[in-house]
XYZ file of C-alpha atoms in Angstrom:
581
model
C -38.917 63.479 109.752
C -39.642 66.403 107.439
C -40.853 65.227 103.998
C -42.480 66.894 101.043
C -46.176 66.248 100.450
C -45.253 64.070 97.477
C -42.949 61.939 99.632
C -45.594 61.723 102.353
C -48.073 60.446 99.755
C -45.651 57.719 98.661
C -44.901 56.721 102.255
C -48.611 56.593 103.077
C -49.366 54.444 100.018
C -46.607 51.991 100.944
C -47.884 51.971 104.514
C -51.293 50.879 103.192
C -49.745 47.959 101.315
C -49.679 49.506 97.844
C -47.083 47.893 95.612
C -48.293 49.127 92.208
C -49.699 52.420 90.915
C -51.172 52.762 87.421
C -50.932 56.260 86.020
C -49.993 58.943 83.517
C -47.938 62.031 84.410
C -48.717 65.717 83.931
C -47.811 69.119 85.289
C -49.826 68.997 88.524
C -48.333 65.676 89.621
C -44.688 66.245 88.706
C -43.553 66.304 92.342
C -45.364 62.998 92.903
C -43.717 61.451 89.861
C -40.341 62.691 91.032
C -40.850 60.781 94.280
C -42.057 57.704 92.404
C -38.809 57.851 90.438
C -36.748 58.109 93.630
C -38.667 55.258 95.290
C -39.031 52.930 92.309
C -37.409 50.123 94.313
C -40.250 50.315 96.856
C -43.345 50.978 94.753
C -43.911 50.167 91.089
C -45.475 52.551 88.612
C -47.068 51.303 85.370
C -47.244 53.931 82.630
C -50.489 53.302 80.724
C -51.445 54.678 77.310
C -54.483 56.617 78.576
C -55.740 57.547 82.040
C -58.940 55.542 81.597
C -56.802 52.410 81.288
C -55.075 53.333 84.558
C -58.431 53.170 86.330
C -59.391 49.911 84.613
C -55.998 48.358 85.401
C -56.330 49.329 89.072
C -59.853 47.876 88.941
C -58.595 44.554 87.505
C -55.851 44.475 90.125
C -58.467 44.955 92.848
C -61.120 42.548 91.535
C -58.633 39.728 91.059
C -57.095 40.080 94.536
C -59.556 41.819 96.860
C -56.900 44.450 97.570
C -57.313 48.167 96.933
C -56.252 49.263 93.445
C -54.533 52.641 92.980
C -54.463 54.932 89.935
C -52.930 58.375 89.439
C -53.607 61.212 86.994
C -52.885 64.884 86.597
C -55.405 67.713 86.781
C -58.037 68.700 84.222
C -58.334 66.228 81.348
C -56.136 63.722 83.140
C -58.580 63.656 86.026
C -61.692 63.564 83.852
C -60.224 60.682 81.842
C -60.415 58.621 85.047
C -64.137 59.201 85.450
C -65.390 56.263 83.353
C -63.088 53.886 85.210
C -64.173 55.255 88.579
C -67.847 54.883 87.625
C -67.178 51.329 86.466
C -65.668 50.478 89.852
C -68.501 52.213 91.705
C -71.240 50.257 89.945
C -69.499 46.947 90.693
C -68.341 47.709 94.272
C -64.602 47.614 93.550
C -62.182 49.107 96.130
C -60.199 51.759 94.299
C -58.214 54.835 95.344
C -57.967 57.375 92.528
C -55.400 60.130 93.109
C -55.479 63.312 91.065
C -53.332 66.401 91.079
C -54.862 69.846 90.847
C -53.640 73.372 90.310
C -52.097 75.246 93.210
C -54.469 76.210 96.010
C -54.353 79.907 95.097
C -55.482 79.116 91.532
C -58.540 77.042 92.464
C -61.841 78.396 91.228
C -60.267 80.765 88.681
C -60.621 78.632 85.541
C -56.880 78.116 85.634
C -55.072 76.072 82.996
C -56.048 72.403 83.308
C -58.219 73.078 86.343
C -61.390 71.092 86.926
C -63.481 70.501 90.037
C -62.903 66.757 90.018
C -64.376 66.282 93.497
C -67.602 67.822 92.240
C -67.518 65.782 89.045
C -67.007 62.471 90.853
C -69.259 63.026 93.855
C -72.073 60.747 92.553
C -69.690 57.891 91.644
C -67.452 57.567 94.711
C -68.041 56.526 98.292
C -66.208 59.665 99.393
C -63.707 62.161 98.048
C -61.279 64.689 99.475
C -59.443 67.747 98.211
C -56.230 68.207 100.171
C -55.139 71.831 100.560
C -53.038 71.371 103.717
C -49.974 69.117 103.610
C -50.430 68.328 107.300
C -53.671 66.482 106.482
C -52.358 64.427 103.592
C -51.186 61.275 105.394
C -54.382 60.943 107.408
C -56.536 61.494 104.334
C -54.732 58.641 102.557
C -55.326 56.345 105.527
C -58.980 57.319 105.645
C -59.358 56.823 101.907
C -58.123 53.245 102.052
C -60.311 52.500 105.059
C -63.416 53.844 103.317
C -62.624 52.046 100.048
C -62.283 48.709 101.873
C -65.045 48.989 104.450
C -68.586 47.662 104.247
C -69.657 47.523 100.624
C -66.343 48.384 98.923
C -66.034 51.066 96.292
C -63.878 53.792 94.788
C -62.736 56.971 96.524
C -60.827 59.948 95.170
C -58.085 62.115 96.654
C -57.454 65.429 94.858
C -54.187 67.088 95.885
C -53.227 70.637 94.965
C -49.765 71.033 93.468
C -48.446 73.278 96.243
C -49.326 70.587 98.800
C -47.120 68.073 96.973
C -44.197 70.511 97.240
C -44.806 71.726 100.822
C -42.885 70.222 103.756
C -44.449 68.575 106.804
C -43.653 66.091 109.531
C -44.154 62.461 108.470
C -45.449 60.257 111.279
C -46.009 56.572 110.430
C -49.243 55.131 111.739
C -48.898 53.056 114.892
C -49.187 49.340 114.227
C -52.794 48.262 114.720
C -54.006 51.816 115.225
C -57.377 52.593 113.682
C -56.703 54.919 110.785
C -59.962 56.715 111.423
C -59.486 57.760 115.033
C -60.625 61.382 115.574
C -57.710 63.730 115.250
C -56.510 65.649 118.288
C -57.423 69.332 117.917
C -53.976 70.227 119.203
C -52.147 68.081 116.651
C -50.252 69.857 113.858
C -53.020 69.050 111.393
C -55.753 70.414 113.612
C -59.347 69.211 113.379
C -60.642 68.348 109.925
C -64.384 68.174 109.286
C -63.638 66.205 106.131
C -61.810 63.584 108.168
C -64.599 63.372 110.722
C -67.200 62.891 107.994
C -65.045 60.190 106.456
C -64.744 58.550 109.873
C -68.504 58.459 110.303
C -68.919 57.079 106.789
C -66.430 54.269 107.368
C -67.945 53.445 110.764
C -71.404 53.270 109.202
C -70.091 50.980 106.466
C -68.477 48.571 108.923
C -71.277 48.538 111.500
C -72.969 45.149 111.731
C -76.761 45.213 112.069
C -77.492 41.493 112.259
C -80.169 40.871 114.882
C -81.621 37.698 116.365
C -85.055 38.768 115.143
C -83.839 39.108 111.554
C -82.049 35.762 111.684
C -85.144 34.162 113.161
C -87.347 35.531 110.378
C -84.898 34.249 107.777
C -84.726 30.770 109.302
C -88.539 30.591 109.485
C -88.833 31.315 105.756
C -86.179 28.730 104.935
C -87.856 26.024 107.021
C -91.221 26.676 105.369
C -89.895 26.702 101.790
C -90.595 23.794 99.450
C -88.996 25.207 96.314
C -86.196 27.565 97.404
C -83.766 29.176 94.952
C -80.512 30.910 95.853
C -79.707 33.987 93.748
C -76.084 34.963 94.417
C -74.250 38.117 93.382
C -70.887 39.809 93.672
C -71.275 40.347 97.405
C -70.586 36.634 97.962
C -67.180 36.995 96.307
C -66.382 40.287 98.036
C -67.105 38.831 101.472
C -65.152 35.630 100.796
C -68.281 33.559 101.364
C -68.077 31.151 98.425
C -67.574 28.072 100.595
C -70.438 29.197 102.829
C -72.660 29.598 99.766
C -71.820 26.050 98.671
C -72.609 24.702 102.142
C -75.846 26.692 102.214
C -76.975 25.345 98.832
C -76.139 21.757 99.760
C -77.913 22.035 103.111
C -81.061 23.371 101.458
C -80.658 21.180 98.358
C -81.550 24.347 96.446
C -80.564 25.432 92.923
C -78.112 28.327 92.638
C -78.534 31.053 89.996
C -75.857 33.713 89.596
C -75.878 37.342 88.554
C -73.158 38.453 86.165
C -71.098 39.766 89.090
C -71.661 36.507 90.963
C -70.001 34.365 88.291
C -67.262 32.333 89.975
C -68.880 32.363 93.409
C -70.314 28.883 92.834
C -68.599 26.179 90.741
C -70.174 25.724 87.333
C -69.719 21.937 87.528
C -71.751 21.582 90.738
C -75.028 19.646 90.474
C -76.995 22.562 91.987
C -75.603 25.187 89.621
C -78.154 26.512 87.136
C -76.117 29.325 85.604
C -76.687 32.958 84.787
C -80.022 34.578 85.624
C -81.824 37.385 83.799
C -81.898 38.779 80.269
C -79.435 36.193 78.929
C -79.894 33.713 81.732
C -80.309 29.982 81.341
C -83.697 28.358 81.007
C -83.056 26.571 84.303
C -82.229 29.701 86.307
C -85.037 31.832 84.928
C -87.757 29.190 85.210
C -86.600 28.119 88.664
C -86.918 31.672 89.963
C -90.387 32.030 88.457
C -91.510 28.693 89.989
C -89.874 29.198 93.395
C -91.793 29.757 96.607
C -88.733 31.359 98.259
C -86.003 33.371 96.544
C -82.932 33.998 98.692
C -80.910 36.912 97.322
C -77.346 36.810 98.613
C -75.131 39.830 97.974
C -77.092 40.789 94.870
C -78.997 43.951 94.004
C -81.878 42.907 91.701
C -80.524 44.760 88.659
C -82.976 45.441 85.857
C -80.930 43.047 83.687
C -81.844 40.330 86.204
C -85.478 41.161 86.931
C -86.645 42.586 83.567
C -90.305 43.330 84.437
C -89.877 43.690 88.190
C -93.539 43.277 89.123
C -93.551 39.856 87.429
C -90.180 38.717 88.772
C -90.269 35.738 91.160
C -94.012 36.226 91.115
C -94.844 33.242 93.300
C -91.970 33.609 95.750
C -91.346 35.283 99.033
C -88.004 37.120 98.947
C -85.329 36.867 101.629
C -82.565 39.435 101.040
C -79.097 39.059 102.602
C -76.828 42.051 101.963
C -74.327 44.360 103.622
C -75.879 47.498 102.145
C -79.222 48.521 103.695
C -79.882 50.809 100.717
C -80.459 47.720 98.545
C -83.293 46.367 100.677
C -86.671 46.907 98.959
C -85.036 49.197 96.375
C -85.968 47.187 93.295
C -87.871 44.163 94.605
C -89.954 43.945 97.777
C -88.585 41.552 100.400
C -90.509 39.522 102.954
C -87.489 39.530 105.288
C -83.863 40.579 105.246
C -80.610 40.412 107.171
C -78.076 43.232 106.833
C -74.416 42.489 107.451
C -71.417 40.523 106.230
C -72.579 37.655 104.000
C -70.081 35.144 105.364
C -71.214 35.765 108.961
C -74.903 35.755 108.027
C -74.778 32.396 106.227
C -72.739 30.796 108.999
C -75.238 32.008 111.598
C -78.225 30.770 109.598
C -76.614 27.370 108.970
C -76.162 26.962 112.706
C -79.938 27.164 113.125
C -81.003 24.833 110.288
C -81.334 21.038 110.413
C -78.464 19.061 108.930
C -80.583 17.650 106.099
C -83.387 19.398 104.239
C -85.462 18.295 101.264
C -87.062 20.271 98.471
C -89.946 19.514 96.140
C -88.427 20.374 92.784
C -89.145 16.785 91.627
C -86.623 16.767 88.810
C -87.801 20.051 87.273
C -84.380 21.675 87.578
C -82.569 18.825 85.828
C -85.097 18.923 83.018
C -84.643 22.643 82.499
C -80.853 22.328 82.623
C -80.997 20.122 79.525
C -82.196 23.210 77.657
C -78.683 24.625 77.874
C -78.053 28.098 76.415
C -76.817 28.165 72.862
C -75.510 31.141 70.931
C -77.355 29.848 67.868
C -78.479 26.465 66.614
C -76.840 27.019 63.205
C -73.587 25.219 62.470
C -71.030 27.957 61.879
C -67.390 27.611 60.924
C -66.113 29.075 64.180
C -68.602 29.165 67.022
C -68.128 31.299 70.180
C -68.784 28.287 72.395
C -65.961 26.379 70.721
C -63.579 29.320 71.205
C -64.398 29.611 74.890
C -64.319 25.906 75.703
C -61.071 25.293 73.817
C -59.411 28.255 75.508
C -60.588 27.056 78.921
C -59.126 23.599 78.302
C -55.806 25.122 77.326
C -55.541 27.617 80.201
C -56.808 25.423 83.030
C -58.877 26.184 86.152
C -56.541 28.840 87.598
C -57.040 31.243 84.692
C -58.357 34.756 85.185
C -60.775 35.850 82.477
C -61.447 39.469 81.573
C -63.997 40.674 79.048
C -65.166 43.849 77.474
C -68.915 44.381 77.010
C -71.341 42.910 74.507
C -72.043 39.542 72.945
C -68.644 38.067 73.787
C -69.224 39.041 77.435
C -72.515 37.136 77.598
C -71.110 34.116 75.752
C -68.247 34.041 78.262
C -70.675 34.114 81.192
C -72.726 31.343 79.581
C -70.049 28.986 78.294
C -66.766 29.457 80.153
C -66.465 26.849 82.966
C -65.760 29.100 85.953
C -65.068 27.282 89.201
C -63.233 29.858 91.332
C -63.995 33.328 92.696
C -62.181 36.411 91.386
C -61.604 34.640 88.076
C -64.126 36.661 86.022
C -63.484 40.374 85.526
C -66.149 42.295 83.651
C -67.981 45.602 83.742
C -71.413 44.582 84.947
C -73.259 47.646 86.178
C -71.881 50.325 83.856
C -71.237 48.099 80.837
C -67.997 49.819 79.847
C -66.666 49.043 76.380
C -62.882 49.373 76.547
C -62.661 47.984 80.094
C -61.050 44.658 79.300
C -57.410 45.090 78.304
C -56.606 47.406 81.206
C -58.347 45.036 83.613
C -56.490 42.025 82.215
C -53.201 43.913 82.528
C -53.905 44.802 86.155
C -54.925 41.234 86.962
C -51.761 39.771 85.426
C -49.537 42.187 87.348
C -51.314 41.224 90.567
C -51.301 37.484 89.756
C -48.128 36.787 87.757
C -48.364 33.005 88.203
C -51.889 32.720 86.770
C -52.768 32.733 83.074
C -54.880 35.739 82.061
C -57.072 35.940 78.958
C -59.098 38.794 77.535
C -62.156 37.965 75.456
C -63.170 41.060 73.551
C -65.124 42.151 70.491
C -63.795 44.027 67.493
C -65.805 47.114 68.492
C -64.497 47.058 72.056
C -60.912 46.291 71.063
C -60.786 49.467 68.980
C -61.400 51.375 72.208
C -58.516 49.910 74.203
C -55.972 48.524 71.720
C -53.548 51.345 72.545
C -52.877 49.527 75.810
C -50.993 46.900 73.791
C -48.062 49.307 74.073
C -48.160 48.920 77.863
C -48.320 45.113 77.961
C -45.414 44.983 75.518
C -43.276 47.566 77.317
C -43.644 45.811 80.682
C -43.605 42.258 79.255
C -47.055 41.469 80.615
C -48.197 38.247 78.896
C -51.949 38.324 78.264
C -53.847 36.207 75.748
C -56.232 38.430 73.748
C -59.019 36.736 71.778
C -61.014 39.084 69.560
C -64.499 37.878 68.599
C -64.420 39.632 65.255
C -67.770 39.703 63.480
C -67.313 43.058 61.766
C -70.240 44.621 63.626
C -71.303 45.985 66.995
C -72.786 42.591 67.716
C -75.164 43.143 70.606
C -76.609 46.328 69.143
C -77.008 44.582 65.773
C -78.800 41.724 67.540
C -81.349 44.186 68.908
C -81.664 45.826 65.496
C -82.355 42.400 63.970
C -84.962 41.401 66.540
C -86.698 44.697 67.277
C -85.793 47.263 64.576
C -86.649 45.290 61.430
C -83.020 44.881 60.425
C -82.204 48.569 60.127
C -78.490 48.361 60.914
C -77.851 52.005 61.671
C -74.128 52.593 62.288
C -73.372 49.112 63.600
C -71.362 47.722 60.676
C -67.605 48.006 61.273
C -66.393 47.569 57.703
C -63.123 49.363 58.305
C -59.547 48.803 59.513
C -57.523 47.885 61.427
C -56.201 44.458 60.605
C -55.780 43.186 64.176
C -52.914 40.857 63.290
C -50.930 43.707 61.743
C -51.927 45.948 64.651
C -50.445 43.487 67.148
C -47.276 43.356 65.086
C -47.119 47.160 65.001
C -46.992 47.117 68.799
C -44.168 44.567 68.733
C -46.447 41.631 69.567
C -47.654 38.603 67.655
C -51.045 38.199 66.024
C -52.860 35.220 64.553
C -55.956 34.947 62.406
C -58.540 32.169 62.755
C -61.623 31.516 60.662
C -62.484 27.901 61.497
C -61.928 25.364 64.267
C -58.655 24.039 62.884
C -57.084 27.474 62.414
C -58.247 28.608 65.852
C -56.720 25.550 67.503
C -53.436 26.214 65.686
C -53.523 29.914 66.579
C -54.201 29.095 70.232
C -51.258 26.705 70.343
C -48.905 29.308 68.884
C -50.279 32.049 71.142
C -49.638 29.905 74.209
C -45.978 29.597 73.188
C -45.799 33.409 73.069
C -47.418 33.643 76.506
C -44.908 31.142 77.899
C -42.150 33.368 76.527
C -43.601 36.364 78.388
C -45.283 38.032 75.439
C -48.882 39.079 74.812
C -50.519 37.448 71.782
C -53.643 38.465 69.862
C -55.972 36.022 68.077
C -58.311 37.576 65.538
C -61.172 35.033 65.573
C -63.609 35.580 62.709
C -67.164 34.637 63.620
C -70.522 35.012 61.860
C -71.934 38.531 62.180
C -75.433 37.168 62.790
C -74.467 34.836 65.638
C -76.753 35.739 68.547
C -76.672 35.539 72.314
C -79.531 33.255 73.275
C -81.623 32.714 75.342
C -82.782 36.320 75.501
C -85.600 38.007 77.393
C -87.075 40.871 75.337
C -87.160 44.158 77.241
C -90.110 44.426 79.607
C -91.065 40.728 79.461
C -91.032 38.337 82.441
C -87.743 36.441 82.623
C -89.317 33.079 81.747
C -90.571 34.426 78.411
C -87.318 33.800 76.566
C -86.326 33.761 72.924
C -84.659 30.359 72.647
């Protein structure tokens, strides 16, 4: 069947299971949008207010489901507006396919109108990218892109398609059922041999290759059997691999405390007796002290970020480190390991459990329970409306199936500390890049992907200014999201640092300016509520939930004290057990 390149792209996306594309049109993708229009009964397009939100929405779709998210933008500024969202996904290992249009092949490299070398721009922040200048290669490139995005340690990829390719005609051949999308192409096929495709094939094969060996498993088991005070440090890789139940079994077998990175939140239930909470700069007393007192630290799908280790040479100073990860590049990158096993986390834990005794004892002697009583508090002062109250009341109202998105800053850390997460893929946040403006797009994508689950965005007034334009999208498509703005009139986390380390010089962190968020919500056709104490927040939450039930996004402007702090806190460069409490 002869189809245009644009139609082939749509067919290939549907073939890969894509049901939703987040995007914004422009000249270089007009043929693609024409096909989206014609095939709107087969694939849904969500028109966002800015291309960055398209990337964040695709990211939220992917994080909340494990599927590949898809976003689409035109050439030049449309493509560059995706970059922050692509980088966000890259840092947090989110499977994403970003599709950009470009100028016609004959205009490449001539500084043509709205031309940019987006493959060059994104090279450091994608697993792989392609520029398609031959319509005969388009379908196979799409298949390869999805395979690379999903395989091994997931991540974003980018497909740049010149405008003439979207208009050109070629034969559309559906992939055979069960056929590997990355099989080497026959040199005599219409598309010929593509070095790009072969490189992509090798990349995907390397990502999916398992390197678990009996020797590595044996070394891991030996360390576990010798340990008296083991600690499990779990990250986002546990969630990505679907190994949350295995992690729970592992912890219970070892009788070992479990500390989580920010990306690991949700991988282990917060109400479990072995849960010690967040680790690192704003980690709990229990997690940070346990790691510093451990004789074995087992890192599971985590990368030893600087926000976890702080002063790396004093991190887990008395412990041997056993590192379990799918990405060999993470081994010994930030912290030296005694032993490691490289491969799929689920398979690794199952294999190790098969070689351990059914009951193991530790020698923590009640230390963990004692430290857990020193629970994190935002501040000991009694304020009218405390972040912990906001989070706990919202959690009670939404229930355990809720998906929580955040932006970045104090509200993000309070959410990680206080929200009672019990399920994986329920916490969506920008961990590695720390992207202000991430949250509303991510919440939107998550709600589209999970229509039966309640979705809430916790954001700050500084962050909400960066993404509030996306309220137009959630209203237009009737996407009901609860938005709670922690409004303290300042850039809270930066102000906290200025208070503690810059002698109170609040340079450019006071946000004494509009908008009124209640009126802003109303301007977008939504409802807004203001809360300044516990009673008014409870009333606002009740009213907002009625709006959500009616299929409408609601915004709560929650006024909190500008000097409320995220505590505990490890000052930069200090060991993680030297906390400001």
